[in-house]
Structures are given as structure tokens and as C-alpha cells.
mmCIF file with all atom_site columns, C-alpha atoms in Angstrom:
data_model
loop_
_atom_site.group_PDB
_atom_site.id
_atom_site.type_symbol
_atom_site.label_atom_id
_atom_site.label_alt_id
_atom_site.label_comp_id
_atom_site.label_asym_id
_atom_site.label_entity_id
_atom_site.label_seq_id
_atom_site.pdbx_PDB_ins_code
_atom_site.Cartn_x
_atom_site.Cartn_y
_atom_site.Cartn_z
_atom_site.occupancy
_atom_site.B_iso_or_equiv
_atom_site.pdbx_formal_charge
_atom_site.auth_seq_id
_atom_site.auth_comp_id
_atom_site.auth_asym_id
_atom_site.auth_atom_id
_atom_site.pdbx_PDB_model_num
ATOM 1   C CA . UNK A 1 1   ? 3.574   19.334  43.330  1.00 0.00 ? 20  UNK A CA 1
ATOM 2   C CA . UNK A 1 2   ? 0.030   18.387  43.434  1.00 0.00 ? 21  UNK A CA 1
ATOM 3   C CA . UNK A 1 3   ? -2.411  18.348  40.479  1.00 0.00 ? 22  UNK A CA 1
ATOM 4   C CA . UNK A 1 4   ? -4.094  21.267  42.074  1.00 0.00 ? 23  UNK A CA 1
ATOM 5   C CA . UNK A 1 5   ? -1.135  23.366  41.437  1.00 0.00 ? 24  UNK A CA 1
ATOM 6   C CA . UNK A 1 6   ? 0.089   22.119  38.601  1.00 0.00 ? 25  UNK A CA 1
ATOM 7   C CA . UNK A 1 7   ? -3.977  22.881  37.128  1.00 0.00 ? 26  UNK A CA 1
ATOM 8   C CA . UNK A 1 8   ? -3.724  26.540  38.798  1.00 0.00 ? 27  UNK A CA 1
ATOM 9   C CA . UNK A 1 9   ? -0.134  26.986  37.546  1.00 0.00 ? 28  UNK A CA 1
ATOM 10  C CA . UNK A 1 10  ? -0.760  26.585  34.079  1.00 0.00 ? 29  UNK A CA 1
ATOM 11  C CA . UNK A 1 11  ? -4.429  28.507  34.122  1.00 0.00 ? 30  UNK A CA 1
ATOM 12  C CA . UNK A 1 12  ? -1.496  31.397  35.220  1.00 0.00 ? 31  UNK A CA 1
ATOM 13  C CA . UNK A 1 13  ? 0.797   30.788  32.550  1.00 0.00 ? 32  UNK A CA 1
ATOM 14  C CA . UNK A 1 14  ? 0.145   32.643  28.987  1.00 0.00 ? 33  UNK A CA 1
ATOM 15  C CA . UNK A 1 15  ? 2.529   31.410  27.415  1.00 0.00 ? 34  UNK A CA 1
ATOM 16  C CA . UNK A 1 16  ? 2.122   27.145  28.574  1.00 0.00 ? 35  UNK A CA 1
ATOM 17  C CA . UNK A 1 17  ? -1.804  28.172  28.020  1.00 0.00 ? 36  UNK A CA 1
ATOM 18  C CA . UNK A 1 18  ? -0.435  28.804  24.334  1.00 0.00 ? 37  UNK A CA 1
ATOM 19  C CA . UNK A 1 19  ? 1.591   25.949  23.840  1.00 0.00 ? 38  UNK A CA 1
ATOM 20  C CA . UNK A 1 20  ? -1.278  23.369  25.351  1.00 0.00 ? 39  UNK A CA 1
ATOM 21  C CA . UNK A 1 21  ? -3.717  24.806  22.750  1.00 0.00 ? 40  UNK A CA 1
ATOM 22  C CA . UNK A 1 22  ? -1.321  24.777  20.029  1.00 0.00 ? 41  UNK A CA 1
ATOM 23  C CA . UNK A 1 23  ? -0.467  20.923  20.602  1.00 0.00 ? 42  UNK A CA 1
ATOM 24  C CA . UNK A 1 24  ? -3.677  20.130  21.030  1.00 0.00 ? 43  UNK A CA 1
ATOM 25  C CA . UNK A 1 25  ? -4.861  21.867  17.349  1.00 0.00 ? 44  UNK A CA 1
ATOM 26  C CA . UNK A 1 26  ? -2.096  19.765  16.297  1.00 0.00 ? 45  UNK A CA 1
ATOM 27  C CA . UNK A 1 27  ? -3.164  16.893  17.183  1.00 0.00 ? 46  UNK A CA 1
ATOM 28  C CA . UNK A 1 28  ? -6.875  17.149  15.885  1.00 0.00 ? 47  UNK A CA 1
ATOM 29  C CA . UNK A 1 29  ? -5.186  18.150  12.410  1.00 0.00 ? 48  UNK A CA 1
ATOM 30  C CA . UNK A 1 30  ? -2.693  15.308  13.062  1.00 0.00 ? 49  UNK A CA 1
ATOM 31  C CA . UNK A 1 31  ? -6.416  12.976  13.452  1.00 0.00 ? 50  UNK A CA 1
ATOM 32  C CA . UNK A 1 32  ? -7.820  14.253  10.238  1.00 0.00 ? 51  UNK A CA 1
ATOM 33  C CA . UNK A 1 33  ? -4.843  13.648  8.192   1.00 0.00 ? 52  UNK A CA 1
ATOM 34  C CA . UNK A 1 34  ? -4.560  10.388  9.553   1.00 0.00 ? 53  UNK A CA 1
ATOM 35  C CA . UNK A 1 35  ? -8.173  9.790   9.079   1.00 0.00 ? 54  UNK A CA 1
ATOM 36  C CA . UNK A 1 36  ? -7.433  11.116  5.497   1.00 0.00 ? 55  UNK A CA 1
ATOM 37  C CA . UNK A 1 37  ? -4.492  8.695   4.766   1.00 0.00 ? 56  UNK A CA 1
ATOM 38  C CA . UNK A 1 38  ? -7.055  5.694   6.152   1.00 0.00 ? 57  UNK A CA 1
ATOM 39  C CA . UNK A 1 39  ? -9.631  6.740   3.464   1.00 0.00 ? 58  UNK A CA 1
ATOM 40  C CA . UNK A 1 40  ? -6.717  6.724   0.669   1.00 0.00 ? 59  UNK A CA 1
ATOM 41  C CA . UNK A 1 41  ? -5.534  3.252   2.128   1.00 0.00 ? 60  UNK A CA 1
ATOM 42  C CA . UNK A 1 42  ? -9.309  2.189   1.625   1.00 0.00 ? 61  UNK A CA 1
ATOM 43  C CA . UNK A 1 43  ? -9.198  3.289   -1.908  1.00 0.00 ? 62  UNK A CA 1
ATOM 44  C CA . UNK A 1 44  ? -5.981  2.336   -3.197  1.00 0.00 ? 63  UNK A CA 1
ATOM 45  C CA . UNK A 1 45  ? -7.136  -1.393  -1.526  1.00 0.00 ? 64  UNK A CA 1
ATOM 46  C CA . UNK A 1 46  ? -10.537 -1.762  -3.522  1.00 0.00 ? 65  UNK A CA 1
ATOM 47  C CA . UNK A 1 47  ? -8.637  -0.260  -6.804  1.00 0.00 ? 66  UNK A CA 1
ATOM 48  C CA . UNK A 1 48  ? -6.238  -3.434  -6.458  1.00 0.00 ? 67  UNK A CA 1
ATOM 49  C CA . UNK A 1 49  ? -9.379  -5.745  -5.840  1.00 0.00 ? 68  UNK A CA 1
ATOM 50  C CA . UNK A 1 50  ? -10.872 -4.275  -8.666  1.00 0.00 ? 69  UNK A CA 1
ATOM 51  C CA . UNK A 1 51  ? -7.804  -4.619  -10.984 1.00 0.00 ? 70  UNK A CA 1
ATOM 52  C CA . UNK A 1 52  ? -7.816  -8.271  -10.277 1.00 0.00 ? 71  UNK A CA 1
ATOM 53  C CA . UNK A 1 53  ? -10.958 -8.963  -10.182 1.00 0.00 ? 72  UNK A CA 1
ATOM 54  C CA . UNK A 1 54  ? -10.794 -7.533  -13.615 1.00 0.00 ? 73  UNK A CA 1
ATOM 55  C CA . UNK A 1 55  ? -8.234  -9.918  -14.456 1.00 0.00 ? 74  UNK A CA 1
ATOM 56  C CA . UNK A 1 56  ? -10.297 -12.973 -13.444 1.00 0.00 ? 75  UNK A CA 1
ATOM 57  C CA . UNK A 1 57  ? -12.893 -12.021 -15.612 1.00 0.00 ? 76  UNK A CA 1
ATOM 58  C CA . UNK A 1 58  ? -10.693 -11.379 -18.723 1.00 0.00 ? 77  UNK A CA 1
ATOM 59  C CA . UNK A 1 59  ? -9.079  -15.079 -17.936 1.00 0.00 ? 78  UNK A CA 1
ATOM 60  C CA . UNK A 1 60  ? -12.249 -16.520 -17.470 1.00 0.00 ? 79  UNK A CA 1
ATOM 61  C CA . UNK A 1 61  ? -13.194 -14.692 -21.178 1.00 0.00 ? 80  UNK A CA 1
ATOM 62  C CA . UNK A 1 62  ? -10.316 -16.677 -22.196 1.00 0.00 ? 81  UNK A CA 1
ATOM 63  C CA . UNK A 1 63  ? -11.105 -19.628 -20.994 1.00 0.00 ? 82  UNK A CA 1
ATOM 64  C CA . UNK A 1 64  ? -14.805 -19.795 -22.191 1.00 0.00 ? 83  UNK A CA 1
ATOM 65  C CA . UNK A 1 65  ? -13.408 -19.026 -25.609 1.00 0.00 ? 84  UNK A CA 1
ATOM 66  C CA . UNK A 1 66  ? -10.993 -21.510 -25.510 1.00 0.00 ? 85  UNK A CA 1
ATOM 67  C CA . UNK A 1 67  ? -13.757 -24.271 -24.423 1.00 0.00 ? 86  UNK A CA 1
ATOM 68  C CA . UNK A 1 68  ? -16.001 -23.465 -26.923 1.00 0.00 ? 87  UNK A CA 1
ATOM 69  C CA . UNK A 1 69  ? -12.833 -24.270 -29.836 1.00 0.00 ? 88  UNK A CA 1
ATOM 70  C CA . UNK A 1 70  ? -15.057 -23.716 -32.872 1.00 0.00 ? 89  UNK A CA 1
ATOM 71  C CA . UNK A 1 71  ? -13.162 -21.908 -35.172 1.00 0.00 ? 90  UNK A CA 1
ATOM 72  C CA . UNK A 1 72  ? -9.576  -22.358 -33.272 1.00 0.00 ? 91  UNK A CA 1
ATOM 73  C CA . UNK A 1 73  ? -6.510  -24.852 -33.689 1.00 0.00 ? 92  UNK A CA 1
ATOM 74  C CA . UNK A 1 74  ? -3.378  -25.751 -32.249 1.00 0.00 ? 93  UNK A CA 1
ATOM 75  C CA . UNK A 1 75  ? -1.516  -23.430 -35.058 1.00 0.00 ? 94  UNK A CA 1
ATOM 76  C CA . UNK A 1 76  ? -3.613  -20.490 -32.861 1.00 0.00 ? 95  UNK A CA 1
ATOM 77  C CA . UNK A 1 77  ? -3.062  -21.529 -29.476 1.00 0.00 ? 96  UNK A CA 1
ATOM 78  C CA . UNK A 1 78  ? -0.269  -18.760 -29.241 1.00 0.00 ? 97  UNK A CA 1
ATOM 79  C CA . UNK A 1 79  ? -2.816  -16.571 -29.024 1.00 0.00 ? 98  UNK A CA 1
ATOM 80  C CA . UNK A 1 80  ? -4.987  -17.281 -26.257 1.00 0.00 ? 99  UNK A CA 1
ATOM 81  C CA . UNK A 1 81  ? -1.677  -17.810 -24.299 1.00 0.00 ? 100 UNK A CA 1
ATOM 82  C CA . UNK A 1 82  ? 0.079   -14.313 -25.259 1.00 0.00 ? 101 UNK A CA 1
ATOM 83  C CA . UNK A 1 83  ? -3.395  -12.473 -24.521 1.00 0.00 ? 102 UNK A CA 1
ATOM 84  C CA . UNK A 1 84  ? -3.129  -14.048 -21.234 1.00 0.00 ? 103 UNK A CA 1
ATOM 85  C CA . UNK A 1 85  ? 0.532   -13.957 -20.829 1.00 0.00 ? 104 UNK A CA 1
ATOM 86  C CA . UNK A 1 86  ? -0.130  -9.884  -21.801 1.00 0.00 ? 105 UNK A CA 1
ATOM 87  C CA . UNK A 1 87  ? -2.911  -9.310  -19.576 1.00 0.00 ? 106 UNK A CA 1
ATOM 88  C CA . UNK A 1 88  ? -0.971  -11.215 -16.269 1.00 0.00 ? 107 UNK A CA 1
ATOM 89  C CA . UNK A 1 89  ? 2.255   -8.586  -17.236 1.00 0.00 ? 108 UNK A CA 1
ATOM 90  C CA . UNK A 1 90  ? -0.038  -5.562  -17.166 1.00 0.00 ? 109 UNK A CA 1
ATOM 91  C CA . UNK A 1 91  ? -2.475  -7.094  -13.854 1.00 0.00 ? 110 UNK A CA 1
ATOM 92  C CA . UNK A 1 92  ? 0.800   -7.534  -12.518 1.00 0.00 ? 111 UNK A CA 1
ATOM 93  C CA . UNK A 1 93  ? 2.576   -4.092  -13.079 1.00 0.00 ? 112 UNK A CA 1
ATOM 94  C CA . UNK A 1 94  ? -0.897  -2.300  -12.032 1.00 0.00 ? 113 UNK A CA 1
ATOM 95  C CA . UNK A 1 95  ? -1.520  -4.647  -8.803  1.00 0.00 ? 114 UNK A CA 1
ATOM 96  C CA . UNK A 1 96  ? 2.584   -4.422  -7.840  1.00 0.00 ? 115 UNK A CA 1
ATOM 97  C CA . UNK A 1 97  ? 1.850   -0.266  -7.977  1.00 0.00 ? 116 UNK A CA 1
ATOM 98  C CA . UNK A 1 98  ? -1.038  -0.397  -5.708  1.00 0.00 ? 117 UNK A CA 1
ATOM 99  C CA . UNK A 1 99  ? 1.085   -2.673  -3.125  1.00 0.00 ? 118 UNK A CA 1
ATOM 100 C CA . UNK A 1 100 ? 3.508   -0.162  -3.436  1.00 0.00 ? 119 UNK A CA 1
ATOM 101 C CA . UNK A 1 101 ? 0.833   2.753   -2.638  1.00 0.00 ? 120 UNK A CA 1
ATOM 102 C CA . UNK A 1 102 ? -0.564  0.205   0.139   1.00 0.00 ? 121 UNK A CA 1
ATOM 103 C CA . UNK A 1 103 ? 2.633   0.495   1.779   1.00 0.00 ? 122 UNK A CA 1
ATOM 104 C CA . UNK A 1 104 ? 3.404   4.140   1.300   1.00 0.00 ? 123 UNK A CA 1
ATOM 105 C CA . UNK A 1 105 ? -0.304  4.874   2.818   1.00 0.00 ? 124 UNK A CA 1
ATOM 106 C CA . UNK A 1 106 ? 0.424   2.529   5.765   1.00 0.00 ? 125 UNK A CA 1
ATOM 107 C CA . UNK A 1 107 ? 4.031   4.356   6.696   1.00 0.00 ? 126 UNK A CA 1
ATOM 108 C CA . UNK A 1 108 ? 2.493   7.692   6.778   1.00 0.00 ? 127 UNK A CA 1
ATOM 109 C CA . UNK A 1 109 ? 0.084   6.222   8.841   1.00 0.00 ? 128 UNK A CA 1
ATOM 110 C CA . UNK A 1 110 ? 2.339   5.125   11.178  1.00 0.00 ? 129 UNK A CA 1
ATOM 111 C CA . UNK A 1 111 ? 4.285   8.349   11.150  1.00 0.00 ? 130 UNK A CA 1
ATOM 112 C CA . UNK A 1 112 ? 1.206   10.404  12.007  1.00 0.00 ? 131 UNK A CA 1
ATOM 113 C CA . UNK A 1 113 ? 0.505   8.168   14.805  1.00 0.00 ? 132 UNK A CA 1
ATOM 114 C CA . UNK A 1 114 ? 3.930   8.490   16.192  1.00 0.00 ? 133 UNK A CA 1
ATOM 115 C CA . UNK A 1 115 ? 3.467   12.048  15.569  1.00 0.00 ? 134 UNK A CA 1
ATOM 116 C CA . UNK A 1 116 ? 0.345   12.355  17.354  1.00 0.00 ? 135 UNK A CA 1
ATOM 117 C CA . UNK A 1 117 ? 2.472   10.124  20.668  1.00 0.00 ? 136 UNK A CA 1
ATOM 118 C CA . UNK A 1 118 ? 4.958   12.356  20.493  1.00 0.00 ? 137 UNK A CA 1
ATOM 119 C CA . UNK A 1 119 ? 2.806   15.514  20.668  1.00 0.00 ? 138 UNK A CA 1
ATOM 120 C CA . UNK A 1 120 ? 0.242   13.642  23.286  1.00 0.00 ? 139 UNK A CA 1
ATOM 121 C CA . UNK A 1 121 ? 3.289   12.809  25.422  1.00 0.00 ? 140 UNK A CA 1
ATOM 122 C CA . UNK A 1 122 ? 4.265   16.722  25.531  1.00 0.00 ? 141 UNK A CA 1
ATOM 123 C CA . UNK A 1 123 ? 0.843   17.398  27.012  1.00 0.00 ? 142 UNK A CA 1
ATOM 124 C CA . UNK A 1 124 ? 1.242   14.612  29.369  1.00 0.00 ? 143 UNK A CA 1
ATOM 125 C CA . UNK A 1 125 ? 4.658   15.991  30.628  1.00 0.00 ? 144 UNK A CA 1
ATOM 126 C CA . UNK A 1 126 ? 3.136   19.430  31.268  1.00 0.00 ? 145 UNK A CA 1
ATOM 127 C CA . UNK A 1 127 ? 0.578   17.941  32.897  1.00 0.00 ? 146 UNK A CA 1
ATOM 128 C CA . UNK A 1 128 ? 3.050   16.653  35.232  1.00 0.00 ? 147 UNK A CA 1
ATOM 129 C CA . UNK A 1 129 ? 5.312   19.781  35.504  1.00 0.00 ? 148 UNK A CA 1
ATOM 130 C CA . UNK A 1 130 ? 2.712   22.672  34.770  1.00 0.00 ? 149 UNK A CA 1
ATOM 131 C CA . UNK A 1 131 ? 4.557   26.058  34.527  1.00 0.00 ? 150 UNK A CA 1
ATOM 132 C CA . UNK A 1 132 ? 7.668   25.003  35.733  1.00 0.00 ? 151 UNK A CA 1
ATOM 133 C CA . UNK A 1 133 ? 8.470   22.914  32.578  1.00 0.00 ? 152 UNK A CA 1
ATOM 134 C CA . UNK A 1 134 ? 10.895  25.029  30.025  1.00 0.00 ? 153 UNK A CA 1
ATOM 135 C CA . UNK A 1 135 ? 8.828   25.548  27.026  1.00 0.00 ? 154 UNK A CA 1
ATOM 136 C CA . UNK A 1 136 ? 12.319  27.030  25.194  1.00 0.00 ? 155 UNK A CA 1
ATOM 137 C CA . UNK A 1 137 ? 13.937  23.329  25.872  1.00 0.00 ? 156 UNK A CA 1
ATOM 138 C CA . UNK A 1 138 ? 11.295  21.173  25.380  1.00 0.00 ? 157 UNK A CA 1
ATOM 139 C CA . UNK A 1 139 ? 9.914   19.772  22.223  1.00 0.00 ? 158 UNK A CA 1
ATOM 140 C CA . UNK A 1 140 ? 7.520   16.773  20.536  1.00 0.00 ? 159 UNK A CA 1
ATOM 141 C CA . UNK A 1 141 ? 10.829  14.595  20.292  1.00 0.00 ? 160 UNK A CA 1
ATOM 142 C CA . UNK A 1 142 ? 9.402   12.173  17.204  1.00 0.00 ? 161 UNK A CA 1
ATOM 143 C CA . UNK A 1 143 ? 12.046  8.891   16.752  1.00 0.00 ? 162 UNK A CA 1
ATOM 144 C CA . UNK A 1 144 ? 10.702  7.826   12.888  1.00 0.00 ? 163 UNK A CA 1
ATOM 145 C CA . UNK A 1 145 ? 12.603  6.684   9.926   1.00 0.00 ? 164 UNK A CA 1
ATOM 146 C CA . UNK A 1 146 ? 11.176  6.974   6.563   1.00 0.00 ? 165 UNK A CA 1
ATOM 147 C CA . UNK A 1 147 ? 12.781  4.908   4.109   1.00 0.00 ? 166 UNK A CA 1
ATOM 148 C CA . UNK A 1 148 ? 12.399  5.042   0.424   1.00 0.00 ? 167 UNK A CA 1
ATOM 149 C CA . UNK A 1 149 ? 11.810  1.346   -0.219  1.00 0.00 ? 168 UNK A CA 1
ATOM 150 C CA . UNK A 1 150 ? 8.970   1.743   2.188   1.00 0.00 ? 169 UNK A CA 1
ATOM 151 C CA . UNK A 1 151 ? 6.114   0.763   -0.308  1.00 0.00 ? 170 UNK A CA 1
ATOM 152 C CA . UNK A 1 152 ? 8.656   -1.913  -2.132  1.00 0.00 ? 171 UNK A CA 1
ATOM 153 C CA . UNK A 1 153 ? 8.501   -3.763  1.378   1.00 0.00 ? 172 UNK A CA 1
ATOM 154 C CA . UNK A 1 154 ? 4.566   -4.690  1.408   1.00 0.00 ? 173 UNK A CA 1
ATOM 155 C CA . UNK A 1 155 ? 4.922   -6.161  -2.050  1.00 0.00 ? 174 UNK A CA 1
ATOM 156 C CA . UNK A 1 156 ? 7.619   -8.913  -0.569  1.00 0.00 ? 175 UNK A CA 1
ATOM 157 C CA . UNK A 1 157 ? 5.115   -9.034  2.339   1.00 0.00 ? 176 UNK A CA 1
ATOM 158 C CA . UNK A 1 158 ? 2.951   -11.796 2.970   1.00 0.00 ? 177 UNK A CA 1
ATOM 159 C CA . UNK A 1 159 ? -0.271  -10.565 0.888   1.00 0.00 ? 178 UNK A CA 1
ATOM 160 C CA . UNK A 1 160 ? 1.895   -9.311  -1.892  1.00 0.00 ? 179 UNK A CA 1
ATOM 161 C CA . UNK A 1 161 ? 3.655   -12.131 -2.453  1.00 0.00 ? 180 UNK A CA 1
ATOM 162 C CA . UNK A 1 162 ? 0.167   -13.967 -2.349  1.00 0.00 ? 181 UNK A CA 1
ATOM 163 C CA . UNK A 1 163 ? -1.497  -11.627 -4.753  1.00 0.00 ? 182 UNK A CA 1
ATOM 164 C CA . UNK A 1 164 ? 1.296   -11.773 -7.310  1.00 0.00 ? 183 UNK A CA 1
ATOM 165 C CA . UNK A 1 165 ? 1.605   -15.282 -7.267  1.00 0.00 ? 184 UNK A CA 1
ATOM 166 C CA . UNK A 1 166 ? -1.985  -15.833 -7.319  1.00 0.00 ? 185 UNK A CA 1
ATOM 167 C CA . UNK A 1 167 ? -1.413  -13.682 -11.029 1.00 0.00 ? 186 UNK A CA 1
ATOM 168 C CA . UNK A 1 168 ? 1.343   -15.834 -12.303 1.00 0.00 ? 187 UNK A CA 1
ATOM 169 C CA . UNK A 1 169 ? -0.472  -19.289 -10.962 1.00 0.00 ? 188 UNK A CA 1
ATOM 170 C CA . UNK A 1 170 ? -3.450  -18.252 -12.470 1.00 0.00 ? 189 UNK A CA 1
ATOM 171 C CA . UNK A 1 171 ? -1.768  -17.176 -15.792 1.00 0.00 ? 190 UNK A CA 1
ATOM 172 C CA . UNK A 1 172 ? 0.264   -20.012 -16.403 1.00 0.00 ? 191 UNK A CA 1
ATOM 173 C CA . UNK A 1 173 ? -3.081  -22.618 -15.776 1.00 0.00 ? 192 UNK A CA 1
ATOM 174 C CA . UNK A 1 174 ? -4.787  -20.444 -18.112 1.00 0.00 ? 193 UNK A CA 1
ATOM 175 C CA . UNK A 1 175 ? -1.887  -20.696 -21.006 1.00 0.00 ? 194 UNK A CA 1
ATOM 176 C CA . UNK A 1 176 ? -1.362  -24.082 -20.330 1.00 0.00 ? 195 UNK A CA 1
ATOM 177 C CA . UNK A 1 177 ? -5.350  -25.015 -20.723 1.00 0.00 ? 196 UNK A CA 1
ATOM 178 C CA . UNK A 1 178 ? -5.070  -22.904 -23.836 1.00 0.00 ? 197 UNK A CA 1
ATOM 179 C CA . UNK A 1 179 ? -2.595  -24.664 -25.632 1.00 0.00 ? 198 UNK A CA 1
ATOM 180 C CA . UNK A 1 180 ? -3.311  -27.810 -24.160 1.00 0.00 ? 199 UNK A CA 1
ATOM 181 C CA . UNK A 1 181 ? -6.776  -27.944 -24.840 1.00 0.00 ? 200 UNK A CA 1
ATOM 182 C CA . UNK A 1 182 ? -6.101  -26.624 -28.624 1.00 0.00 ? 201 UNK A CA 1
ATOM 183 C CA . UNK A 1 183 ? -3.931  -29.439 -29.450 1.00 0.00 ? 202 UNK A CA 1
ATOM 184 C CA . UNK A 1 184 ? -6.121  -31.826 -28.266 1.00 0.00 ? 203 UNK A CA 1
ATOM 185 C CA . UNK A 1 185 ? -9.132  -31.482 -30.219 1.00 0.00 ? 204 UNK A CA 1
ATOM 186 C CA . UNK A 1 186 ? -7.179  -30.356 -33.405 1.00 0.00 ? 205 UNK A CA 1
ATOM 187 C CA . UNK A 1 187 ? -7.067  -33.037 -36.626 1.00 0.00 ? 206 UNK A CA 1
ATOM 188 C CA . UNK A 1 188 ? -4.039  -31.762 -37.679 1.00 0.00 ? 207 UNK A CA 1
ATOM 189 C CA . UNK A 1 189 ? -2.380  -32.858 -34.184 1.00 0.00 ? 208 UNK A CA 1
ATOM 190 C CA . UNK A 1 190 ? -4.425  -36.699 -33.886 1.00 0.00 ? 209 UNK A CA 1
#
């Protein structure tokens, strides 16, 4: 069957006329959510950049105050370190949610876009057919598996594990310095 009558066939049909325009609202309201979900992925991203950006600056707080030593000894250094010890533990909960949203985001990204294939290659196949194809018998056929671990699997991803290592790295250099630094310029300790 040529494309002509395939074209003329379905300008005939009502009820393949229907189905066309129906997949094809789909889609566009498959686009926008999928355009939604890529706005949320943008957001829950710079929240996590902010969060540890946030934490750099409260380190580096710590560290200035721990380089300036004026009032502080070794018999305080536990505090500088549990501050930062505290503030890695709650950078690290907050920034281990967000990878978890990250990942959430990205699945239902992917879903809508297999959505969208599946629904794109129903138009395709009455393209091909026209009216003969059996509306009653065929349907989007979408093959996607969503698993609940989904947003647990970018946090062992590369740029999770990066991220949350870059928190304990960061955390234990800043302890360290603490107490080490303390000790050194106390009396008590020389």
C-alpha cells in the first residue's frame, strides 16, 4: 500500500483520526512533564551544590578559627573537630538525599522518554498500515522497570561516590588540622 493510500485511508477513518490525535496530545503532555522533571533535576542539582558549598564555607570558618588559636588549647581541640565531624554527618545526610532525588528525577526521565518511543512508534506503525491496522489489538507496548533502589543507585555512582568522599576527605583534614594544630602551639603540650 502506498503512502497515498495509507494518507487517504486514515483522513477516512474516524475512529484512527481519533486515536492519531489522542497519541499525539499524549505525547506533547508526555514533553512537558518531561520538560518538568528536567527543571526539578536542575533544582535538586544546584540545592546539592549549594549544601556543599555551604559546607566549605563552615570548614573554612573552622579553619580560620583554628589558625588564629588565641584563646584555644589542645584541652579544646575536641571541639573544632566534633563541630566539623557534626557538620560532615549532616552535609552528608542532606547531599546523600539529593543524590537520591538526582536519581529518582533521572528514572522518570527515562521512563517518560520510553513512554514518549513507545507512543511515537504507534504513530509510526499507523503510518505504515493506515486504516487497516486494529486499533482494538494494538497498543503503546512500554518495556520499563522501575525499581525502588532507583535513587540509592546514583549515590554508589561515580559522582556520588566523589561527592561523599570529597565530605569525609575534607572532614577528616579539617579535624586533623584542628587538633593537630592545637597541640602544637599549646604550653601545656611543649
Amino acid at each position: 500500500m502506498g503512502k497515498k493510500e495509507v494518507l487517504l485511508g486514515l483522513h477516512e477513518s474516524a475512529a484512527h483520526n481519533g486515536q492519531v490525535q489522542a497519541w499525539e496530545a499524549d505525547i506533547k503532555a508526555f514533553e512537558t512533564l518531561k520538560a518538568d522533571y528536567e527543571d526539578e533535576l536542575r533544582r535538586v542539582r544546584s540545592e546539592a551544590y549549594q549544601v556543599a558549598t555551604m559546607y566549605a564555607v563552615f570548614q573554612g570558618v573552622i579553619l580560620t578559627a583554628i589558625s588564629q588559636r588565641t584563646l584555644l588549647t589542645c584541652s579544646l581541640s575536641w571541639s573544632p573537630a566534633s563541630i566539623s565531624i557534626s557538620a560532615s554527618v549532616a552535609a552528608f545526610l542532606v547531599i546523600a538525599d539529593k543524590l537520591k532525588s538526582i536519581g529518582e528525577v533521572e528514572e522518570d526521565i527515562r521512563t517518560t522518554g520510553l513512554s514518549m518511543s513507545a507512543l511515537q512508534g504507534c504513530l509510526d506503525k499507523v503510518d505504515e498500515e493506515g486504516c487497516e491496522l486494529d486499533l482494538d489489538t494494538f497498543l503503546p507496548e512500554v518495556e520499563y522497570q522501575r525499581f525502588e533502589c532507583a535513587g540509592y543507585r546514583f549515590i554508589l555512582s561515580r559522582d556520588g561516590l566523589c561527592a561523599l568522599l570529597f565530605l569525609a576527605i575534607f572532614s577528616f583534614v579539617v579535624s586533623c588540622f584542628s587538633i593537630i594544630t592545637l597541640c602544637k602551639h599549646c604550653s601545656r603540650c611543649n
